[in-house]
Amino acid sequence: MGSGLNLGQGPLCQCVPMDVGILGGTGPLGRGLGLRLAAAGASVTIGSRDAARAGEVVASLHDAWPRQLTIVGAANEDAAARGIVVVATPWDAVVPTVRGLAARLEGKVVVSVANALVKQGREMHALVPPRGSMAGAIQAELPAALVAAAGHHLPAAVLEDLDQALGSDVLVCSDHPDATAAAMALIASIAGLRPLDAGSLAQAAAIEAFTAVLVTVNIRYKAHSSLGLTGLGHV
């Protein structure tokens, strides 16, 4: 699988992924995820089309959180060489980005956090990508990769503040059991996040679209709410 993850104890173990690359990781969600994963002990590479820009972002993270964090900035090509790869580019850059990195991503677990959204007034509206979801579009571009969708509903501003505790459920879906397990272990390594297996990659369409509703609620209430499901008991 090439993820570098220890999955032997199941998807909810606190297994720390040791080698994570984040494509387009200079945006709010990419920065926040990278910071939280590094704080959990992972080795993180924040990728960008502009390696210098990635370096500046990582420097700002080190300045804001002067602690021992293994996080570096690099070009997307270097981030794609890591053990497990997260796609956090803006939605309209997702396909061209992964298309240019297909050879590097072959056989890897690739986790999509992208949402195709557009702002209309004080609301966010979901767009319908040609493959039904951004995760589906990535899988179509990368038939030799193991694509999972996860992390769409996480509040980026909270992720980037290590002083704030997290408390969110994270829906994970994929057509590949190994990718589901790897993505769930990735999420579970971050304190306060509970990964939930939401089924096949077909579910990504509804998961991504719901982000528009959640962001709209947050805009209206000036909040940073996230997803929490009740009635599941001990998962």
Tab-separated table of C-alpha atoms in Angstrom:
chain	number	residue	atom	x	y	z
A	1	MET	CA	0.000	0.000	0.000
A	2	GLY	CA	2.929	2.310	0.594
A	3	SER	CA	1.208	4.383	3.299
A	4	GLY	CA	3.750	3.768	6.014
A	5	LEU	CA	0.889	3.344	8.519
A	6	ASN	CA	0.664	0.801	11.296
A	7	LEU	CA	-2.894	-0.448	10.914
A	8	GLY	CA	-2.506	-3.632	12.890
A	9	GLN	CA	-4.616	-2.440	15.831
A	10	GLY	CA	-7.621	-1.367	13.785
A	11	PRO	CA	-8.797	1.953	12.346
A	12	LEU	CA	-9.475	3.645	15.680
A	13	CYS	CA	-6.049	3.069	17.193
A	14	GLN	CA	-3.935	6.100	17.979
A	15	CYS	CA	-1.470	5.079	15.256
A	16	VAL	CA	0.635	8.013	14.131
A	17	PRO	CA	1.240	8.147	10.387
A	18	MET	CA	4.942	8.825	10.038
A	19	ASP	CA	5.172	10.319	6.568
A	20	VAL	CA	2.415	12.584	5.195
A	21	GLY	CA	2.453	14.897	2.185
A	22	ILE	CA	-0.223	17.559	1.672
A	23	LEU	CA	-0.722	18.811	-1.870
A	24	GLY	CA	-1.800	22.443	-1.909
A	25	GLY	CA	-1.162	22.505	1.807
A	26	THR	CA	-0.694	26.271	2.101
A	27	GLY	CA	-4.452	26.914	2.291
A	28	PRO	CA	-6.336	27.050	5.621
A	29	LEU	CA	-7.433	23.403	5.744
A	30	GLY	CA	-4.102	22.065	4.503
A	31	ARG	CA	-2.184	24.182	7.021
A	32	GLY	CA	-4.448	23.144	9.866
A	33	LEU	CA	-4.310	19.442	9.071
A	34	GLY	CA	-0.563	19.570	8.612
A	35	LEU	CA	-0.106	21.334	11.939
A	36	ARG	CA	-2.330	18.903	13.841
A	37	LEU	CA	-0.659	15.861	12.270
A	38	ALA	CA	2.793	17.218	13.065
A	39	ALA	CA	1.679	17.892	16.649
A	40	ALA	CA	0.576	14.240	16.810
A	41	GLY	CA	4.089	13.160	15.867
A	42	ALA	CA	3.870	12.746	12.114
A	43	SER	CA	6.490	13.913	9.645
A	44	VAL	CA	4.605	16.336	7.401
A	45	THR	CA	5.505	17.928	4.082
A	46	ILE	CA	3.373	20.931	3.111
A	47	GLY	CA	3.335	21.082	-0.682
A	48	SER	CA	2.632	23.936	-3.071
A	49	ARG	CA	3.101	24.830	-6.730
A	50	ASP	CA	5.575	27.377	-5.310
A	51	ALA	CA	8.073	25.731	-2.948
A	52	ALA	CA	9.104	29.142	-1.597
A	53	ARG	CA	5.507	29.880	-0.666
A	54	ALA	CA	5.287	26.537	1.148
A	55	GLY	CA	8.460	27.387	3.043
A	56	GLU	CA	7.021	30.730	4.134
A	57	VAL	CA	3.842	29.092	5.403
A	58	VAL	CA	5.767	26.471	7.356
A	59	ALA	CA	8.005	29.161	8.841
A	60	SER	CA	4.912	31.004	10.058
A	61	LEU	CA	3.618	27.806	11.666
A	62	HIS	CA	6.917	27.271	13.465
A	63	ASP	CA	6.861	30.901	14.628
A	64	ALA	CA	3.305	30.571	15.923
A	65	TRP	CA	3.938	27.235	17.632
A	66	PRO	CA	7.578	27.114	18.810
A	67	ARG	CA	7.656	23.450	19.714
A	68	GLN	CA	9.217	20.342	18.242
A	69	LEU	CA	7.240	19.798	15.024
A	70	THR	CA	8.496	17.831	12.054
A	71	ILE	CA	6.916	19.879	9.273
A	72	VAL	CA	8.609	21.245	6.156
A	73	GLY	CA	7.591	23.130	3.033
A	74	ALA	CA	8.304	21.860	-0.473
A	75	ALA	CA	7.001	21.633	-4.013
A	76	ASN	CA	3.938	19.475	-4.619
A	77	GLU	CA	6.174	16.944	-6.372
A	78	ASP	CA	8.049	16.347	-3.125
A	79	ALA	CA	4.860	16.158	-1.069
A	80	ALA	CA	3.525	13.548	-3.499
A	81	ALA	CA	6.536	11.349	-2.753
A	82	ARG	CA	5.526	10.896	0.895
A	83	GLY	CA	3.946	7.719	2.234
A	84	ILE	CA	0.348	8.923	2.349
A	85	VAL	CA	-0.839	11.976	0.413
A	86	VAL	CA	-3.629	14.432	1.215
A	87	VAL	CA	-5.107	16.559	-1.590
A	88	ALA	CA	-5.992	19.972	-0.150
A	89	THR	CA	-5.747	22.219	-3.221
A	90	PRO	CA	-8.647	24.511	-4.152
A	91	TRP	CA	-11.282	22.390	-5.858
A	92	ASP	CA	-10.704	23.832	-9.322
A	93	ALA	CA	-7.001	22.952	-9.129
A	94	VAL	CA	-7.476	19.373	-7.928
A	95	VAL	CA	-7.637	17.562	-11.260
A	96	PRO	CA	-4.727	19.338	-12.985
A	97	THR	CA	-2.617	18.931	-9.845
A	98	VAL	CA	-3.086	15.179	-9.437
A	99	ARG	CA	-2.930	14.603	-13.198
A	100	GLY	CA	0.582	15.987	-13.259
A	101	LEU	CA	1.590	13.775	-10.327
A	102	ALA	CA	-0.043	10.522	-11.418
A	103	ALA	CA	3.202	8.578	-11.672
A	104	ARG	CA	4.277	9.564	-8.157
A	105	LEU	CA	0.872	8.715	-6.691
A	106	GLU	CA	0.542	5.273	-8.259
A	107	GLY	CA	-0.251	2.637	-5.638
A	108	LYS	CA	-0.539	5.174	-2.814
A	109	VAL	CA	-3.365	6.055	-0.476
A	110	VAL	CA	-4.584	9.499	-1.555
A	111	VAL	CA	-6.993	11.308	0.773
A	112	SER	CA	-9.199	14.021	-0.715
A	113	VAL	CA	-10.458	16.834	1.519
A	114	ALA	CA	-11.633	18.977	-1.410
A	115	ASN	CA	-15.127	20.467	-1.694
A	116	ALA	CA	-16.515	22.072	-4.851
A	117	LEU	CA	-18.228	25.126	-3.366
A	118	VAL	CA	-19.095	28.616	-4.560
A	119	LYS	CA	-20.232	31.576	-2.457
A	120	GLN	CA	-23.550	33.183	-3.323
A	121	GLY	CA	-24.268	36.159	-1.088
A	122	ARG	CA	-24.080	34.920	2.492
A	123	GLU	CA	-24.414	31.271	1.496
A	124	MET	CA	-22.177	28.561	0.141
A	125	HIS	CA	-23.574	26.441	-2.677
A	126	ALA	CA	-22.335	23.018	-3.680
A	127	LEU	CA	-21.329	22.378	-7.274
A	128	VAL	CA	-21.605	18.961	-8.897
A	129	PRO	CA	-18.274	17.864	-10.414
A	130	PRO	CA	-18.342	15.727	-13.567
A	131	ARG	CA	-17.689	12.543	-11.539
A	132	GLY	CA	-20.199	13.503	-8.843
A	133	SER	CA	-17.559	14.439	-6.289
A	134	MET	CA	-14.021	15.748	-6.138
A	135	ALA	CA	-12.911	12.440	-4.646
A	136	GLY	CA	-14.491	10.637	-7.596
A	137	ALA	CA	-12.694	12.961	-10.000
A	138	ILE	CA	-9.378	12.184	-8.303
A	139	GLN	CA	-9.983	8.439	-8.489
A	140	ALA	CA	-10.809	8.756	-12.203
A	141	GLU	CA	-7.536	10.615	-12.782
A	142	LEU	CA	-5.572	8.178	-10.621
A	143	PRO	CA	-6.912	4.694	-11.406
A	144	ALA	CA	-3.791	3.108	-9.888
A	145	ALA	CA	-4.130	4.996	-6.581
A	146	LEU	CA	-6.301	4.142	-3.569
A	147	VAL	CA	-8.471	7.217	-3.079
A	148	ALA	CA	-10.420	8.004	0.088
A	149	ALA	CA	-12.486	11.062	0.999
A	150	ALA	CA	-12.269	12.509	4.528
A	151	GLY	CA	-12.033	15.702	6.557
A	152	HIS	CA	-14.449	17.862	4.587
A	153	HIS	CA	-16.341	19.254	7.583
A	154	LEU	CA	-13.410	20.180	9.815
A	155	PRO	CA	-13.178	23.870	10.811
A	156	ALA	CA	-9.856	25.100	9.434
A	157	ALA	CA	-9.545	27.974	11.898
A	158	VAL	CA	-9.836	25.617	14.865
A	159	LEU	CA	-7.392	23.116	13.371
A	160	GLU	CA	-4.766	25.826	13.101
A	161	ASP	CA	-5.072	26.788	16.776
A	162	LEU	CA	-3.405	24.065	18.834
A	163	ASP	CA	-4.746	25.649	22.019
A	164	GLN	CA	-8.297	24.774	20.969
A	165	ALA	CA	-9.527	21.240	21.628
A	166	LEU	CA	-11.186	19.378	18.798
A	167	GLY	CA	-14.377	17.346	19.081
A	168	SER	CA	-15.564	16.228	15.657
A	169	ASP	CA	-16.708	13.176	13.791
A	170	VAL	CA	-15.042	12.682	10.412
A	171	LEU	CA	-16.787	10.715	7.681
A	172	VAL	CA	-14.466	8.543	5.594
A	173	CYS	CA	-15.391	6.774	2.385
A	174	SER	CA	-13.520	4.799	-0.261
A	175	ASP	CA	-13.840	1.894	-2.663
A	176	HIS	CA	-10.637	0.414	-1.210
A	177	PRO	CA	-10.646	-1.116	2.297
A	178	ASP	CA	-6.942	-0.336	2.723
A	179	ALA	CA	-7.553	3.307	1.893
A	180	THR	CA	-10.475	3.499	4.333
A	181	ALA	CA	-8.336	2.001	7.110
A	182	ALA	CA	-5.383	4.278	6.318
A	183	ALA	CA	-7.513	7.441	6.209
A	184	MET	CA	-9.256	6.490	9.447
A	185	ALA	CA	-5.904	5.906	11.153
A	186	LEU	CA	-4.702	9.265	9.862
A	187	ILE	CA	-7.729	11.015	11.337
A	188	ALA	CA	-7.633	9.034	14.590
A	189	SER	CA	-4.037	10.126	15.218
A	190	ILE	CA	-5.371	13.656	15.855
A	191	ALA	CA	-6.762	14.044	19.369
A	192	GLY	CA	-10.482	14.818	19.444
A	193	LEU	CA	-11.350	13.443	16.008
A	194	ARG	CA	-13.458	10.292	15.580
A	195	PRO	CA	-13.307	8.719	12.113
A	196	LEU	CA	-16.431	6.913	10.907
A	197	ASP	CA	-16.612	4.522	7.961
A	198	ALA	CA	-19.286	6.037	5.694
A	199	GLY	CA	-19.087	3.422	2.925
A	200	SER	CA	-18.010	3.523	-0.682
A	201	LEU	CA	-16.635	6.477	-2.625
A	202	ALA	CA	-20.128	7.075	-4.021
A	203	GLN	CA	-20.974	8.631	-0.631
A	204	ALA	CA	-18.439	11.403	-1.240
A	205	ALA	CA	-20.970	13.326	-3.350
A	206	ALA	CA	-23.347	13.793	-0.411
A	207	ILE	CA	-20.534	14.299	2.116
A	208	GLU	CA	-18.877	17.023	0.058
A	209	ALA	CA	-22.181	18.761	-0.761
A	210	PHE	CA	-23.184	18.918	2.911
A	211	THR	CA	-20.130	21.080	3.541
A	212	ALA	CA	-22.000	23.933	1.853
A	213	VAL	CA	-24.772	23.649	4.441
A	214	LEU	CA	-22.347	23.528	7.356
A	215	VAL	CA	-20.331	26.520	6.132
A	216	THR	CA	-23.541	28.502	5.562
A	217	VAL	CA	-24.641	27.790	9.138
A	218	ASN	CA	-21.237	28.911	10.403
A	219	ILE	CA	-21.461	32.119	8.370
A	220	ARG	CA	-24.897	32.910	9.755
A	221	TYR	CA	-24.006	32.162	13.372
A	222	LYS	CA	-20.395	33.390	13.213
A	223	ALA	CA	-19.252	30.004	14.462
A	224	HIS	CA	-16.787	27.221	13.718
A	225	SER	CA	-19.094	24.238	14.190
A	226	SER	CA	-18.270	20.779	12.874
A	227	LEU	CA	-19.984	17.424	12.520
A	228	GLY	CA	-21.049	15.232	15.438
A	229	LEU	CA	-23.260	12.142	15.142
A	230	THR	CA	-25.279	10.785	18.059
A	231	GLY	CA	-26.580	7.318	18.828
A	232	LEU	CA	-23.526	5.376	17.725
A	233	GLY	CA	-22.395	4.397	21.202
A	234	HIS	CA	-18.824	3.187	21.502
A	235	VAL	CA	-17.341	2.926	18.018
